[in-house]
Short mmCIF file of C-alpha atoms in Angstrom, two decimals:
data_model
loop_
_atom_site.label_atom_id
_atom_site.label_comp_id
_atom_site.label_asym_id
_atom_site.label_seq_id
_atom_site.Cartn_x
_atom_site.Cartn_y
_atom_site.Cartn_z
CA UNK Z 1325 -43.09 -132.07 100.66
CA UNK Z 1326 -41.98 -129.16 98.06
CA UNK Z 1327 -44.34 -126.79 97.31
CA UNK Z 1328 -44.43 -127.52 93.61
CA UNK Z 1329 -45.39 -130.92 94.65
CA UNK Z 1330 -47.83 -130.31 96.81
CA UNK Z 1331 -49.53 -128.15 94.57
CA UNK Z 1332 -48.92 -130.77 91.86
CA UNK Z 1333 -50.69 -133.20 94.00
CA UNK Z 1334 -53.70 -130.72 94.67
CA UNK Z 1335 -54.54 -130.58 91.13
CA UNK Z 1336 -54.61 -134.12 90.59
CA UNK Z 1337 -56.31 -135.06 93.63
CA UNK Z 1338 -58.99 -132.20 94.00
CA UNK Z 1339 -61.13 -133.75 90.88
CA UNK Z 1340 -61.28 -136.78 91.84
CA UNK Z 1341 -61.99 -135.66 95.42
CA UNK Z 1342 -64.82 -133.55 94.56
CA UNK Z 1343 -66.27 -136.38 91.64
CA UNK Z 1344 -67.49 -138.24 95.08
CA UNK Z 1345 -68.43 -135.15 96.37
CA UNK Z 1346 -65.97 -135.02 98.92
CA UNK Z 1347 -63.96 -132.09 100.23
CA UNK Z 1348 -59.84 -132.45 100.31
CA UNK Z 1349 -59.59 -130.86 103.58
CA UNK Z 1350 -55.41 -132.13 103.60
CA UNK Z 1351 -52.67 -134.17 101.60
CA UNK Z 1352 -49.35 -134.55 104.18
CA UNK Z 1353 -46.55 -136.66 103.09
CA UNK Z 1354 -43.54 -137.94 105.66
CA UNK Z 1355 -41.51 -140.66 106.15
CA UNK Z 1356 -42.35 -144.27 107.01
CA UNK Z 1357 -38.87 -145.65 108.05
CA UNK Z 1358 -37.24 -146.36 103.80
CA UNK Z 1359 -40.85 -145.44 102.81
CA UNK Z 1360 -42.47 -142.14 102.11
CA UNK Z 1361 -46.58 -142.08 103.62
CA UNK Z 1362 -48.72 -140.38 101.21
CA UNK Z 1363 -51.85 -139.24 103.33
CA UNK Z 1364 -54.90 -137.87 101.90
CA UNK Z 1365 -57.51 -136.25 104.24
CA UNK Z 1366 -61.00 -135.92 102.81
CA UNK Z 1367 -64.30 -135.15 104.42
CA UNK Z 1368 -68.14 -133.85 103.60
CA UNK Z 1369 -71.80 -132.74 105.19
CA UNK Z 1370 -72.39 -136.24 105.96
CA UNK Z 1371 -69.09 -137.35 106.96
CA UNK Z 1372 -67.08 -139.94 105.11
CA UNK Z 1373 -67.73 -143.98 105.38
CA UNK Z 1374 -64.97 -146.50 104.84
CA UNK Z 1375 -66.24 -148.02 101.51
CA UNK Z 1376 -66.07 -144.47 100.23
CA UNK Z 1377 -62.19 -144.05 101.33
CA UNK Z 1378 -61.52 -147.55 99.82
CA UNK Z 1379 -63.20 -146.83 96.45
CA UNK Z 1380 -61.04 -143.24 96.22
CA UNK Z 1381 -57.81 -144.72 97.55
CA UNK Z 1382 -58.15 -147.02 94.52
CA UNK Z 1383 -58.88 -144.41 91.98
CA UNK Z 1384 -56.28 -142.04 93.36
CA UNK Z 1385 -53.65 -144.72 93.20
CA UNK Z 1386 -54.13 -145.10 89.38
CA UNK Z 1387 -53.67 -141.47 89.27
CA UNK Z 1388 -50.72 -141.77 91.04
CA UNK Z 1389 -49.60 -144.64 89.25
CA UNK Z 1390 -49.82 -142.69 85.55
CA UNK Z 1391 -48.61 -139.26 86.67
CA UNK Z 1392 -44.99 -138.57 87.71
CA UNK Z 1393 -46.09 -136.58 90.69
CA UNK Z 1394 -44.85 -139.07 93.11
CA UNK Z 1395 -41.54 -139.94 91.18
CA UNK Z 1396 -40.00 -143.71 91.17
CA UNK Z 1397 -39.62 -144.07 95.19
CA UNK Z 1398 -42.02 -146.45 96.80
CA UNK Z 1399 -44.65 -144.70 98.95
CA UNK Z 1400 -47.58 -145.74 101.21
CA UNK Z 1401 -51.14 -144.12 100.58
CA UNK Z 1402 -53.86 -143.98 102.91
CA UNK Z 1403 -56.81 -142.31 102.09
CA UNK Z 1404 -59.45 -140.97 105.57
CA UNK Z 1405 -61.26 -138.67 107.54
CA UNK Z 1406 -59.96 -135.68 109.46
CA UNK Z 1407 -60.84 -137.47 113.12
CA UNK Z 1408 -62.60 -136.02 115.49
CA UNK Z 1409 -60.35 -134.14 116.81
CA UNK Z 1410 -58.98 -132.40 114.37
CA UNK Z 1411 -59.21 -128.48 115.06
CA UNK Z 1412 -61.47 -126.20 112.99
CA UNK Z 1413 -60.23 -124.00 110.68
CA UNK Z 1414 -63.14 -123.17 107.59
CA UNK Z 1415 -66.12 -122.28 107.66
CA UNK Z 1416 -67.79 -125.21 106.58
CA UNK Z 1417 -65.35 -127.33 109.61
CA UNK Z 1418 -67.68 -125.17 111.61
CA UNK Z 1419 -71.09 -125.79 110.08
CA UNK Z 1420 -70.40 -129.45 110.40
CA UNK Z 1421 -69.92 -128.95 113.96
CA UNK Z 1422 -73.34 -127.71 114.79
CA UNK Z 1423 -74.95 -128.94 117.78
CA UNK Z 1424 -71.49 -130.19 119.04
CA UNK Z 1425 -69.30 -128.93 122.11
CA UNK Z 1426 -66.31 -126.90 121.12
CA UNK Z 1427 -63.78 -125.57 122.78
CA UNK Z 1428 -62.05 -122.12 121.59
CA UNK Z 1429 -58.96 -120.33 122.28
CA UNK Z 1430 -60.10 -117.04 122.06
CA UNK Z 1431 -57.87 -114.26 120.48
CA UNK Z 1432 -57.76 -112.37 123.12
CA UNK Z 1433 -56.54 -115.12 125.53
CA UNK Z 1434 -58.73 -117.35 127.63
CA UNK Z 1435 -60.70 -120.35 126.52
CA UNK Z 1436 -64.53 -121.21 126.33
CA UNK Z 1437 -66.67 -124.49 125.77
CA UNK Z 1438 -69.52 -123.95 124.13
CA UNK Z 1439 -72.52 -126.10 121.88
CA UNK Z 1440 -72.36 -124.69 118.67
CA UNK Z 1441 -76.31 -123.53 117.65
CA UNK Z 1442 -75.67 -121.79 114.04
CA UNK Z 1443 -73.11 -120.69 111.80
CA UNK Z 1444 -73.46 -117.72 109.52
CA UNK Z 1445 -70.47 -115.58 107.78
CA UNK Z 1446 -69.94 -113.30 110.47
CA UNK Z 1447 -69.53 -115.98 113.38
CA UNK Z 1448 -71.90 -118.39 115.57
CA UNK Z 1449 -74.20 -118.55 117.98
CA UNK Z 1450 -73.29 -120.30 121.21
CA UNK Z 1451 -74.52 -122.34 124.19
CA UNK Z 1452 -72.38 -121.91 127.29
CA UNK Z 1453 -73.20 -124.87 129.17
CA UNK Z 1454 -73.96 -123.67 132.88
CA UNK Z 1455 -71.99 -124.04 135.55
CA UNK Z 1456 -73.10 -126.13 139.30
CA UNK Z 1457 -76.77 -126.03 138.39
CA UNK Z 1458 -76.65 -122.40 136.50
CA UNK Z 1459 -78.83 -122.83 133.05
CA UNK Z 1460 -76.90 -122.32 130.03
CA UNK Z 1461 -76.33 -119.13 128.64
CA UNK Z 1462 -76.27 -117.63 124.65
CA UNK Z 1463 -73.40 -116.23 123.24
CA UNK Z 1464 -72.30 -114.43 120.40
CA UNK Z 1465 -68.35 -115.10 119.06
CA UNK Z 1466 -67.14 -113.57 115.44
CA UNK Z 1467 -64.51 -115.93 113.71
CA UNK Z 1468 -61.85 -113.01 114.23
CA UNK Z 1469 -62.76 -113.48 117.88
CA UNK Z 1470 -61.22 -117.04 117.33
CA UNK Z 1471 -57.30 -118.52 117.62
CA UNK Z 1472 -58.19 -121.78 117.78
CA UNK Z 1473 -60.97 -124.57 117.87
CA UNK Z 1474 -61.47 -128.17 118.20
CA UNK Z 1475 -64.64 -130.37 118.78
CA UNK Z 1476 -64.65 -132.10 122.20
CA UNK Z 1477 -65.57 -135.75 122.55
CA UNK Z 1478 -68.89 -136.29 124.23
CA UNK Z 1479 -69.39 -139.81 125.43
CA UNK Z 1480 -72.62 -139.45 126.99
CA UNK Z 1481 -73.84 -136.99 124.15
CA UNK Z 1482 -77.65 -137.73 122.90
CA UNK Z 1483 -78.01 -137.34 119.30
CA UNK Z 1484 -80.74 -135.12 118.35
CA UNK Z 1485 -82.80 -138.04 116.38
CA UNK Z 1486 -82.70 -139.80 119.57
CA UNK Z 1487 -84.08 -137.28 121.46
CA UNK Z 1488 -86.93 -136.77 119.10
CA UNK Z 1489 -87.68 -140.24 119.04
#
């Protein structure tokens, strides 16, 4: 996708994104065999349900359908959230994933998995899980410490309301 198009795109998407209070975390385009595959990739605080990617997937395709953004060639659109594993790259990404296990690729080489506690602008607080029996241990990590993060599935994770229940 062309620059100029993707920007075009941007600013007719990121209204209607944020009207539902939604964040446009991505828009990719590729090919589906003679078919281009618009995908849009929103998200929020308290994640993103189905009705609500139904109900924008609508309204963007009328948008679509009166701009020339997309030209005359038939395309596919699909409208969803970023997965679980997709990795973290802003700030917020990170907020989000409080109280979830992350692992980093730390600048400086090396990896860690770690609970994210709290998020400020500096960097986060961590929770090393321990290690054959060894409680965990607190860590600090700055964002510039960082090269790359993604949340790690946890099938056997309790969520907090449970555990106060």
């Amino acid at each position: 996708m062309s620059t100029t198009q993707s920007d075009r795109l941007r600013a007719l998407l990121e209204p209607l994104v944020a009207a539902k209070g939604l964040d446009l975390e991505d828009v990719e385009m590729s090919k589906a065999g003679k078919r281009r595959m618009l995908r849009i990739i929103v998200d929020s605080d308290e994640g993103v349900e189905l009705d609500a990617c139904a109900e924008l997937s609508r309204e963007v395709s009328d948008e679509l359908d009166e701009s020339d953004v997309m030209g005359e060639d038939e395309y596919v659109l699909e409208v969803s959230s970023p997965g679980a594993d997709r990795p973290l790259t802003e700030h917020r990404h990170y907020v989000r994933a409080i109280d979830r296990l992350v692992k980093f690729q730390l600048a400086e080489g090396g990896e860690l998995i770690a609970r994210i506690l709290d998020v400020d602008d500096e960097g986060m607080d961590l929770e090393v899980p321990g290690v054959k029996g060894r409680k965990a241990t607190a860590r600090r990590i700055a964002f510039t410490d960082i090269a790359k993060a993604r949340v790690e599935i946890e099938f056997n994770r309790k969520d907090k309301k449970e555990e106060e229940a």
